[in-house]
C-alpha cells in the first residue's frame, strides 16, 4: 500500500516568518543552530562575534569569524530581492572589517547582481571571497516551516589558490602532489559523512579543521621528505591553554598514545605521527590507508580535546 505523500510549499513572502530584517531575521540567523545551518551550506565554520557591528555610520548585520582561518566574515541580510544599495553596503562592510569572506543572503538574486558578485570573485585575490545565497522557507502541509539556503554564487577558491601560486611560481611536483592529496582527502572525508567541514584544499603540507573554538584547531599533515603522516592540535598564541593541557597529559596520551609536545613562541602543538615507507602514494590501497589513519586520528583528537576546550573556557 502506497503511503500518502505531501507537497512541498514555498513560502514566498519571507516577512510572514520574519517581519523585520534587523530585529527578526538577523537575530534568528545569529542563533548558534541557524549559523551552523549556514556554515554547513557554505562549508565554512562560523562563530558569531556580534550583530550590528559598526562601520562608520553603518552597521553590518552580522560580524562572524571563520574558525579555520581566524579571519573576519561579514554577513549582509536582505529578505527582499537584491538591489544596488545592499551590494554597496556588502563591499563597504567587507573593507571596514578586513573580512576574508562577505556573505549576502537574499530572498531572490537578480541576474545583474549575481554577475556583479561573480565579477568580484573573479577580480579579487585568494584572501577574500564573496557568497550570494538565496533563503527559502519550505513547508509540507501543516508542518513547521523549514529554512533552506541555496548558493547562487560562491568564490572559486581552489582556482584562486592555483592561480596565486602560479603567479608567484609554477607549482612544484611536491605542491601538485599535496594539492591532489588533500583534494582526494576532502572527497574521502565528505563520503564518510563526518562532523568535519572541509576547507578548499591548498598546495601545502597541512590541512586544517575546526573543532568549534578559535583557541585551537586540528590539522592533518603530510611530510614527503620525512615520509611521515601526522595529526596535530594547533594552538596559536595561547600558552595558558597549552599549559592547561599539560596538566592532563597522562589522560590525553592514554587516549592518543605518545604525543610530541611542542611549546614555541608563535604557536604550540600537540602531535601524533606515523612514519611510513612512502607518503602520498599513487597506490590506491596505500592512499586509502593513509586517509583512514588521518581521519581516525583527527576524529579522536576532536573527541579528546573538545571537552578540555570547554573546561578551559569555563575557567576564564
PDB file of N, CA and C in Angstrom, residues 26-87:
ATOM      1  N   UNK A  26      17.891  38.810  11.386  1.00  0.00           N
ATOM      2  CA  UNK A  26      19.290  38.828  11.830  1.00  0.00           C
ATOM      3  C   UNK A  26      19.440  38.146  13.179  1.00  0.00           C
ATOM      4  N   UNK A  27      18.525  38.401  14.097  1.00  0.00           N
ATOM      5  CA  UNK A  27      18.582  37.743  15.410  1.00  0.00           C
ATOM      6  C   UNK A  27      18.422  36.233  15.271  1.00  0.00           C
ATOM      7  N   UNK A  28      17.524  35.825  14.370  1.00  0.00           N
ATOM      8  CA  UNK A  28      17.334  34.385  14.134  1.00  0.00           C
ATOM      9  C   UNK A  28      18.615  33.756  13.597  1.00  0.00           C
ATOM     10  N   UNK A  29      19.221  34.390  12.583  1.00  0.00           N
ATOM     11  CA  UNK A  29      20.424  33.828  11.966  1.00  0.00           C
ATOM     12  C   UNK A  29      21.594  33.799  12.940  1.00  0.00           C
ATOM     13  N   UNK A  30      21.640  34.745  13.867  1.00  0.00           N
ATOM     14  CA  UNK A  30      22.747  34.818  14.826  1.00  0.00           C
ATOM     15  C   UNK A  30      22.699  33.700  15.866  1.00  0.00           C
ATOM     16  N   UNK A  31      21.561  33.018  15.983  1.00  0.00           N
ATOM     17  CA  UNK A  31      21.477  31.898  16.925  1.00  0.00           C
ATOM     18  C   UNK A  31      22.370  30.759  16.445  1.00  0.00           C
ATOM     19  N   UNK A  32      22.983  30.067  17.384  1.00  0.00           N
ATOM     20  CA  UNK A  32      24.018  29.075  17.064  1.00  0.00           C
ATOM     21  C   UNK A  32      23.557  28.026  16.054  1.00  0.00           C
ATOM     22  N   UNK A  33      22.365  27.462  16.247  1.00  0.00           N
ATOM     23  CA  UNK A  33      21.919  26.380  15.364  1.00  0.00           C
ATOM     24  C   UNK A  33      21.660  26.879  13.949  1.00  0.00           C
ATOM     25  N   UNK A  34      21.260  28.151  13.808  1.00  0.00           N
ATOM     26  CA  UNK A  34      20.972  28.688  12.484  1.00  0.00           C
ATOM     27  C   UNK A  34      22.251  29.124  11.771  1.00  0.00           C
ATOM     28  N   UNK A  35      23.200  29.652  12.530  1.00  0.00           N
ATOM     29  CA  UNK A  35      24.502  29.973  11.945  1.00  0.00           C
ATOM     30  C   UNK A  35      25.207  28.686  11.511  1.00  0.00           C
ATOM     31  N   UNK A  36      24.947  27.592  12.249  1.00  0.00           N
ATOM     32  CA  UNK A  36      25.510  26.285  11.883  1.00  0.00           C
ATOM     33  C   UNK A  36      24.913  25.806  10.560  1.00  0.00           C
ATOM     34  N   UNK A  37      23.630  26.067  10.339  1.00  0.00           N
ATOM     35  CA  UNK A  37      22.997  25.701   9.074  1.00  0.00           C
ATOM     36  C   UNK A  37      23.669  26.430   7.916  1.00  0.00           C
ATOM     37  N   UNK A  38      23.963  27.710   8.115  1.00  0.00           N
ATOM     38  CA  UNK A  38      24.678  28.479   7.096  1.00  0.00           C
ATOM     39  C   UNK A  38      26.087  27.923   6.903  1.00  0.00           C
ATOM     40  N   UNK A  39      26.763  27.615   8.004  1.00  0.00           N
ATOM     41  CA  UNK A  39      28.116  27.053   7.940  1.00  0.00           C
ATOM     42  C   UNK A  39      28.135  25.771   7.121  1.00  0.00           C
ATOM     43  N   UNK A  40      27.179  24.898   7.383  1.00  0.00           N
ATOM     44  CA  UNK A  40      27.118  23.621   6.670  1.00  0.00           C
ATOM     45  C   UNK A  40      26.865  23.825   5.180  1.00  0.00           C
ATOM     46  N   UNK A  41      26.098  24.854   4.846  1.00  0.00           N
ATOM     47  CA  UNK A  41      25.773  25.113   3.443  1.00  0.00           C
ATOM     48  C   UNK A  41      26.990  25.579   2.661  1.00  0.00           C
ATOM     49  N   UNK A  42      27.782  26.477   3.251  1.00  0.00           N
ATOM     50  CA  UNK A  42      28.911  27.054   2.509  1.00  0.00           C
ATOM     51  C   UNK A  42      30.231  26.351   2.797  1.00  0.00           C
ATOM     52  N   UNK A  43      30.244  25.442   3.782  1.00  0.00           N
ATOM     53  CA  UNK A  43      31.467  24.715   4.084  1.00  0.00           C
ATOM     54  C   UNK A  43      32.498  25.513   4.848  1.00  0.00           C
ATOM     55  N   UNK A  44      32.050  26.490   5.623  1.00  0.00           N
ATOM     56  CA  UNK A  44      32.948  27.320   6.434  1.00  0.00           C
ATOM     57  C   UNK A  44      32.426  27.325   7.865  1.00  0.00           C
ATOM     58  N   UNK A  45      33.287  27.015   8.823  1.00  0.00           N
ATOM     59  CA  UNK A  45      32.873  27.009  10.227  1.00  0.00           C
ATOM     60  C   UNK A  45      32.824  28.438  10.754  1.00  0.00           C
ATOM     61  N   UNK A  46      31.625  28.910  11.072  1.00  0.00           N
ATOM     62  CA  UNK A  46      31.427  30.291  11.503  1.00  0.00           C
ATOM     63  C   UNK A  46      31.130  30.362  12.993  1.00  0.00           C
ATOM     64  N   UNK A  47      31.638  31.412  13.610  1.00  0.00           N
ATOM     65  CA  UNK A  47      31.345  31.694  15.016  1.00  0.00           C
ATOM     66  C   UNK A  47      30.943  33.159  15.124  1.00  0.00           C
ATOM     67  N   UNK A  48      29.830  33.426  15.785  1.00  0.00           N
ATOM     68  CA  UNK A  48      29.332  34.795  15.921  1.00  0.00           C
ATOM     69  C   UNK A  48      30.290  35.643  16.745  1.00  0.00           C
ATOM     70  N   UNK A  49      30.613  36.836  16.241  1.00  0.00           N
ATOM     71  CA  UNK A  49      31.322  37.838  17.037  1.00  0.00           C
ATOM     72  C   UNK A  49      30.292  38.795  17.635  1.00  0.00           C
ATOM     73  N   UNK A  50      29.497  39.416  16.771  1.00  0.00           N
ATOM     74  CA  UNK A  50      28.398  40.258  17.262  1.00  0.00           C
ATOM     75  C   UNK A  50      27.493  40.629  16.090  1.00  0.00           C
ATOM     76  N   UNK A  51      26.298  41.089  16.423  1.00  0.00           N
ATOM     77  CA  UNK A  51      25.388  41.627  15.418  1.00  0.00           C
ATOM     78  C   UNK A  51      25.501  43.149  15.424  1.00  0.00           C
ATOM     79  N   UNK A  52      25.050  43.752  14.318  1.00  0.00           N
ATOM     80  CA  UNK A  52      25.055  45.210  14.183  1.00  0.00           C
ATOM     81  C   UNK A  52      26.430  45.799  14.511  1.00  0.00           C
ATOM     82  N   UNK A  53      27.462  45.271  13.856  1.00  0.00           N
ATOM     83  CA  UNK A  53      28.834  45.747  14.072  1.00  0.00           C
ATOM     84  C   UNK A  53      29.071  47.012  13.258  1.00  0.00           C
ATOM     85  N   UNK A  54      29.611  48.015  13.894  1.00  0.00           N
ATOM     86  CA  UNK A  54      29.726  49.354  13.308  1.00  0.00           C
ATOM     87  C   UNK A  54      30.806  49.444  12.239  1.00  0.00           C
ATOM     88  N   UNK A  55      30.456  50.115  11.123  1.00  0.00           N
ATOM     89  CA  UNK A  55      31.416  50.541  10.101  1.00  0.00           C
ATOM     90  C   UNK A  55      31.035  51.964   9.725  1.00  0.00           C
ATOM     91  N   UNK A  56      31.716  52.940  10.305  1.00  0.00           N
ATOM     92  CA  UNK A  56      31.355  54.333  10.070  1.00  0.00           C
ATOM     93  C   UNK A  56      29.947  54.612  10.551  1.00  0.00           C
ATOM     94  N   UNK A  57      29.100  55.133   9.647  1.00  0.00           N
ATOM     95  CA  UNK A  57      27.714  55.448  10.006  1.00  0.00           C
ATOM     96  C   UNK A  57      26.787  54.245   9.857  1.00  0.00           C
ATOM     97  N   UNK A  58      27.340  53.113   9.392  1.00  0.00           N
ATOM     98  CA  UNK A  58      26.501  51.959   9.092  1.00  0.00           C
ATOM     99  C   UNK A  58      26.877  50.765   9.965  1.00  0.00           C
ATOM    100  N   UNK A  59      25.951  49.815  10.058  1.00  0.00           N
ATOM    101  CA  UNK A  59      26.182  48.603  10.845  1.00  0.00           C
ATOM    102  C   UNK A  59      25.988  47.369   9.971  1.00  0.00           C
ATOM    103  N   UNK A  60      26.989  46.492   9.949  1.00  0.00           N
ATOM    104  CA  UNK A  60      26.831  45.219   9.252  1.00  0.00           C
ATOM    105  C   UNK A  60      25.931  44.325  10.101  1.00  0.00           C
ATOM    106  N   UNK A  61      25.049  43.584   9.445  1.00  0.00           N
ATOM    107  CA  UNK A  61      24.074  42.770  10.177  1.00  0.00           C
ATOM    108  C   UNK A  61      24.757  41.790  11.128  1.00  0.00           C
ATOM    109  N   UNK A  62      25.709  41.028  10.602  1.00  0.00           N
ATOM    110  CA  UNK A  62      26.416  40.044  11.429  1.00  0.00           C
ATOM    111  C   UNK A  62      27.906  40.077  11.117  1.00  0.00           C
ATOM    112  N   UNK A  63      28.703  40.181  12.159  1.00  0.00           N
ATOM    113  CA  UNK A  63      30.152  40.012  12.049  1.00  0.00           C
ATOM    114  C   UNK A  63      30.483  38.673  12.690  1.00  0.00           C
ATOM    115  N   UNK A  64      31.102  37.793  11.926  1.00  0.00           N
ATOM    116  CA  UNK A  64      31.432  36.454  12.409  1.00  0.00           C
ATOM    117  C   UNK A  64      32.912  36.183  12.195  1.00  0.00           C
ATOM    118  N   UNK A  65      33.330  35.009  12.638  1.00  0.00           N
ATOM    119  CA  UNK A  65      34.724  34.594  12.493  1.00  0.00           C
ATOM    120  C   UNK A  65      34.766  33.238  11.796  1.00  0.00           C
ATOM    121  N   UNK A  66      35.687  33.109  10.840  1.00  0.00           N
ATOM    122  CA  UNK A  66      35.975  31.817  10.223  1.00  0.00           C
ATOM    123  C   UNK A  66      36.905  31.066  11.167  1.00  0.00           C
ATOM    124  N   UNK A  67      36.408  30.008  11.796  1.00  0.00           N
ATOM    125  CA  UNK A  67      37.188  29.304  12.815  1.00  0.00           C
ATOM    126  C   UNK A  67      38.401  28.591  12.244  1.00  0.00           C
ATOM    127  N   UNK A  68      38.406  28.325  10.942  1.00  0.00           N
ATOM    128  CA  UNK A  68      39.550  27.656  10.338  1.00  0.00           C
ATOM    129  C   UNK A  68      40.712  28.609  10.094  1.00  0.00           C
ATOM    130  N   UNK A  69      40.409  29.873   9.815  1.00  0.00           N
ATOM    131  CA  UNK A  69      41.462  30.841   9.493  1.00  0.00           C
ATOM    132  C   UNK A  69      41.568  31.963  10.524  1.00  0.00           C
ATOM    133  N   UNK A  70      40.603  32.013  11.444  1.00  0.00           N
ATOM    134  CA  UNK A  70      40.552  33.063  12.471  1.00  0.00           C
ATOM    135  C   UNK A  70      40.368  34.455  11.862  1.00  0.00           C
ATOM    136  N   UNK A  71      39.785  34.525  10.675  1.00  0.00           N
ATOM    137  CA  UNK A  71      39.589  35.803   9.988  1.00  0.00           C
ATOM    138  C   UNK A  71      38.122  36.223  10.051  1.00  0.00           C
ATOM    139  N   UNK A  72      37.876  37.503   9.787  1.00  0.00           N
ATOM    140  CA  UNK A  72      36.527  38.058   9.884  1.00  0.00           C
ATOM    141  C   UNK A  72      35.657  37.670   8.686  1.00  0.00           C
ATOM    142  N   UNK A  73      34.367  37.531   8.966  1.00  0.00           N
ATOM    143  CA  UNK A  73      33.360  37.266   7.941  1.00  0.00           C
ATOM    144  C   UNK A  73      32.204  38.232   8.167  1.00  0.00           C
ATOM    145  N   UNK A  74      31.781  38.938   7.113  1.00  0.00           N
ATOM    146  CA  UNK A  74      30.629  39.837   7.242  1.00  0.00           C
ATOM    147  C   UNK A  74      29.433  39.207   6.531  1.00  0.00           C
ATOM    148  N   UNK A  75      28.257  39.381   7.138  1.00  0.00           N
ATOM    149  CA  UNK A  75      27.024  38.820   6.580  1.00  0.00           C
ATOM    150  C   UNK A  75      26.000  39.936   6.453  1.00  0.00           C
ATOM    151  N   UNK A  76      25.544  40.175   5.239  1.00  0.00           N
ATOM    152  CA  UNK A  76      24.527  41.188   4.964  1.00  0.00           C
ATOM    153  C   UNK A  76      23.225  40.483   4.591  1.00  0.00           C
ATOM    154  N   UNK A  77      22.162  40.799   5.314  1.00  0.00           N
ATOM    155  CA  UNK A  77      20.871  40.143   5.115  1.00  0.00           C
ATOM    156  C   UNK A  77      19.901  41.046   4.363  1.00  0.00           C
ATOM    157  N   UNK A  78      19.123  40.432   3.473  1.00  0.00           N
ATOM    158  CA  UNK A  78      18.120  41.185   2.724  1.00  0.00           C
ATOM    159  C   UNK A  78      16.973  40.238   2.388  1.00  0.00           C
ATOM    160  N   UNK A  79      15.882  40.315   3.128  1.00  0.00           N
ATOM    161  CA  UNK A  79      14.783  39.374   2.885  1.00  0.00           C
ATOM    162  C   UNK A  79      13.836  39.895   1.806  1.00  0.00           C
ATOM    163  N   UNK A  80      14.444  40.583   0.843  1.00  0.00           N
ATOM    164  CA  UNK A  80      13.775  41.028  -0.376  1.00  0.00           C
ATOM    165  C   UNK A  80      14.701  40.685  -1.540  1.00  0.00           C
ATOM    166  N   UNK A  81      14.367  41.146  -2.751  1.00  0.00           N
ATOM    167  CA  UNK A  81      15.243  40.934  -3.893  1.00  0.00           C
ATOM    168  C   UNK A  81      16.495  41.802  -3.763  1.00  0.00           C
ATOM    169  N   UNK A  82      17.570  41.371  -4.400  1.00  0.00           N
ATOM    170  CA  UNK A  82      18.826  42.133  -4.352  1.00  0.00           C
ATOM    171  C   UNK A  82      18.651  43.528  -4.943  1.00  0.00           C
ATOM    172  N   UNK A  83      19.467  44.465  -4.444  1.00  0.00           N
ATOM    173  CA  UNK A  83      19.497  45.810  -5.020  1.00  0.00           C
ATOM    174  C   UNK A  83      20.904  46.391  -4.905  1.00  0.00           C
ATOM    175  N   UNK A  84      21.128  47.514  -5.585  1.00  0.00           N
ATOM    176  CA  UNK A  84      22.453  48.137  -5.606  1.00  0.00           C
ATOM    177  C   UNK A  84      22.881  48.585  -4.214  1.00  0.00           C
ATOM    178  N   UNK A  85      21.937  49.068  -3.433  1.00  0.00           N
ATOM    179  CA  UNK A  85      22.256  49.604  -2.107  1.00  0.00           C
ATOM    180  C   UNK A  85      22.915  48.541  -1.226  1.00  0.00           C
ATOM    181  N   UNK A  86      22.335  47.372  -1.177  1.00  0.00           N
ATOM    182  CA  UNK A  86      22.890  46.314  -0.325  1.00  0.00           C
ATOM    183  C   UNK A  86      24.205  45.768  -0.872  1.00  0.00           C
ATOM    184  N   UNK A  87      24.362  45.750  -2.194  1.00  0.00           N
ATOM    185  CA  UNK A  87      25.638  45.329  -2.774  1.00  0.00           C
ATOM    186  C   UNK A  87      26.746  46.283  -2.354  1.00  0.00           C
TER     187      UNK A  87
END
